[in-house]
Amino acid sequence: MWRQCCPTCSLFPIAPQHKIGDACLMENTSLSPKPFHFAAAFGAGSLLTLMILCNGTLAAYGSLFFASWVPHLAGSVVALILLLILRPRRAAKARPPIWAYLGGVSGGVTVMLTSATMNTALALSGTIALGLAGQVLFSLFADMRGLFGLPQRMPTQRDYVSLAFIIAGSLVLIFFGGEA
Amino acid sequence: MIIYAALAVIAGLLVGLSRQINGRLALSTSAMESSFWNHFVGFAFITCVALIIGGLFAGEPQASPWWAYLGGPIGVIFIAAGSWLIPRIGAAQTAMLIIAGQMISGVVLDIAMGAPGSPWARTFGVALILLGMWASRSKRPKPITKHTHSDN
């Protein structure tokens, strides 16, 4: 019966461990991340710290454009090589809509905005803190609406509680944890 | 000032927007292909803007240490991970777990590099974040089959 709840299940064939039932539960409301998802997201956050360290160092020697241009160039080359080696299977035969290729533009604008606000009274800490707010607001709204064709998922009370703790802890670290 | 604060919030919104769009691309292709297009399209875009505004090679970029160039390869894995996660655990869970990882690893890095900072604030901040992560690990959703049993 519950198979019907999930028309998007067929969009998930890339992950063999991702069973149809799991996808349905996710749509239902409150799938908690599995330990592997947990580790992957947490690890991605750690990679982000290293990335900011690298790009920030580039920016200290060259221009802010350079510090964004070089990682995008190097990233394109590395991703292309990885694609050629790994040859991941395409998840769907249907071509994605053309706008789905434009995520990089949004990322490019982000760099320009943050490099503008960093040099105002907001400084790095204010820029990061307000950026976290924007990111969280967008992600909650995106989940509620299932924006851009991703699965819809109503945030639970638990989600709001844990978000509040994580944001509070982040603000403590940003404003009191060190000399940013 | 209000304008700059708004710009900083918009920068955050765009981070979410980009992750959502990349996630959609990964649904049709693969996480790695999504990461490639993110970097390639971003590269083309920044090149155009830099050509218009100028100053791409200002400063002494050749003087930077070699490891500073590793940001790109690290970003490839970061974007691929985000694109893989977002359709599986949702945008909000993805965002908050990435933020948690970023903040806690930032503290570790600061301590490792000997950056000055308040130990109690670091401990308190990390504790709040860990508490938040613990809270997000909700109980298993009730099996749906149970409902059909009782309905019958």
PDB file of C-alpha atoms in Angstrom, chain A residues 10-11 13 90-98 100-101, chain B residues 24-30 33:
ATOM      1  CA  SER A  10      12.305   5.382  -8.917  1.00  0.00           C
ATOM      2  CA  LEU A  11      14.600   8.401  -8.827  1.00  0.00           C
ATOM      3  CA  PRO A  13      18.451   3.823  -8.103  1.00  0.00           C
ATOM      4  CA  ARG A  90      23.375   8.131 -14.781  1.00  0.00           C
ATOM      5  CA  ALA A  91      20.458   7.796 -12.404  1.00  0.00           C
ATOM      6  CA  ALA A  92      17.750   8.598 -14.936  1.00  0.00           C
ATOM      7  CA  LYS A  93      17.480   8.409 -18.699  1.00  0.00           C
ATOM      8  CA  ALA A  94      15.492  11.629 -18.926  1.00  0.00           C
ATOM      9  CA  ARG A  95      17.644  14.714 -19.330  1.00  0.00           C
ATOM     10  CA  PRO A  96      17.562  17.053 -16.340  1.00  0.00           C
ATOM     11  CA  PRO A  97      16.091  20.517 -16.915  1.00  0.00           C
ATOM     12  CA  ILE A  98      18.667  23.048 -18.096  1.00  0.00           C
ATOM     13  CA  ALA A 100      19.670  22.175 -12.912  1.00  0.00           C
ATOM     14  CA  TYR A 101      23.119  22.920 -14.365  1.00  0.00           C
TER      15      TYR A 101
ATOM     16  CA  ARG B  24      18.276  18.031  -8.360  1.00  0.00           C
ATOM     17  CA  LEU B  25      20.974  17.551 -10.991  1.00  0.00           C
ATOM     18  CA  ALA B  26      22.378  14.606  -9.027  1.00  0.00           C
ATOM     19  CA  LEU B  27      18.921  12.982  -9.022  1.00  0.00           C
ATOM     20  CA  SER B  28      19.042  12.802 -12.822  1.00  0.00           C
ATOM     21  CA  THR B  29      22.761  12.182 -13.222  1.00  0.00           C
ATOM     22  CA  SER B  30      25.147  11.397 -10.353  1.00  0.00           C
ATOM     23  CA  GLU B  33      28.581  14.788 -12.351  1.00  0.00           C
TER      24      GLU B  33
END
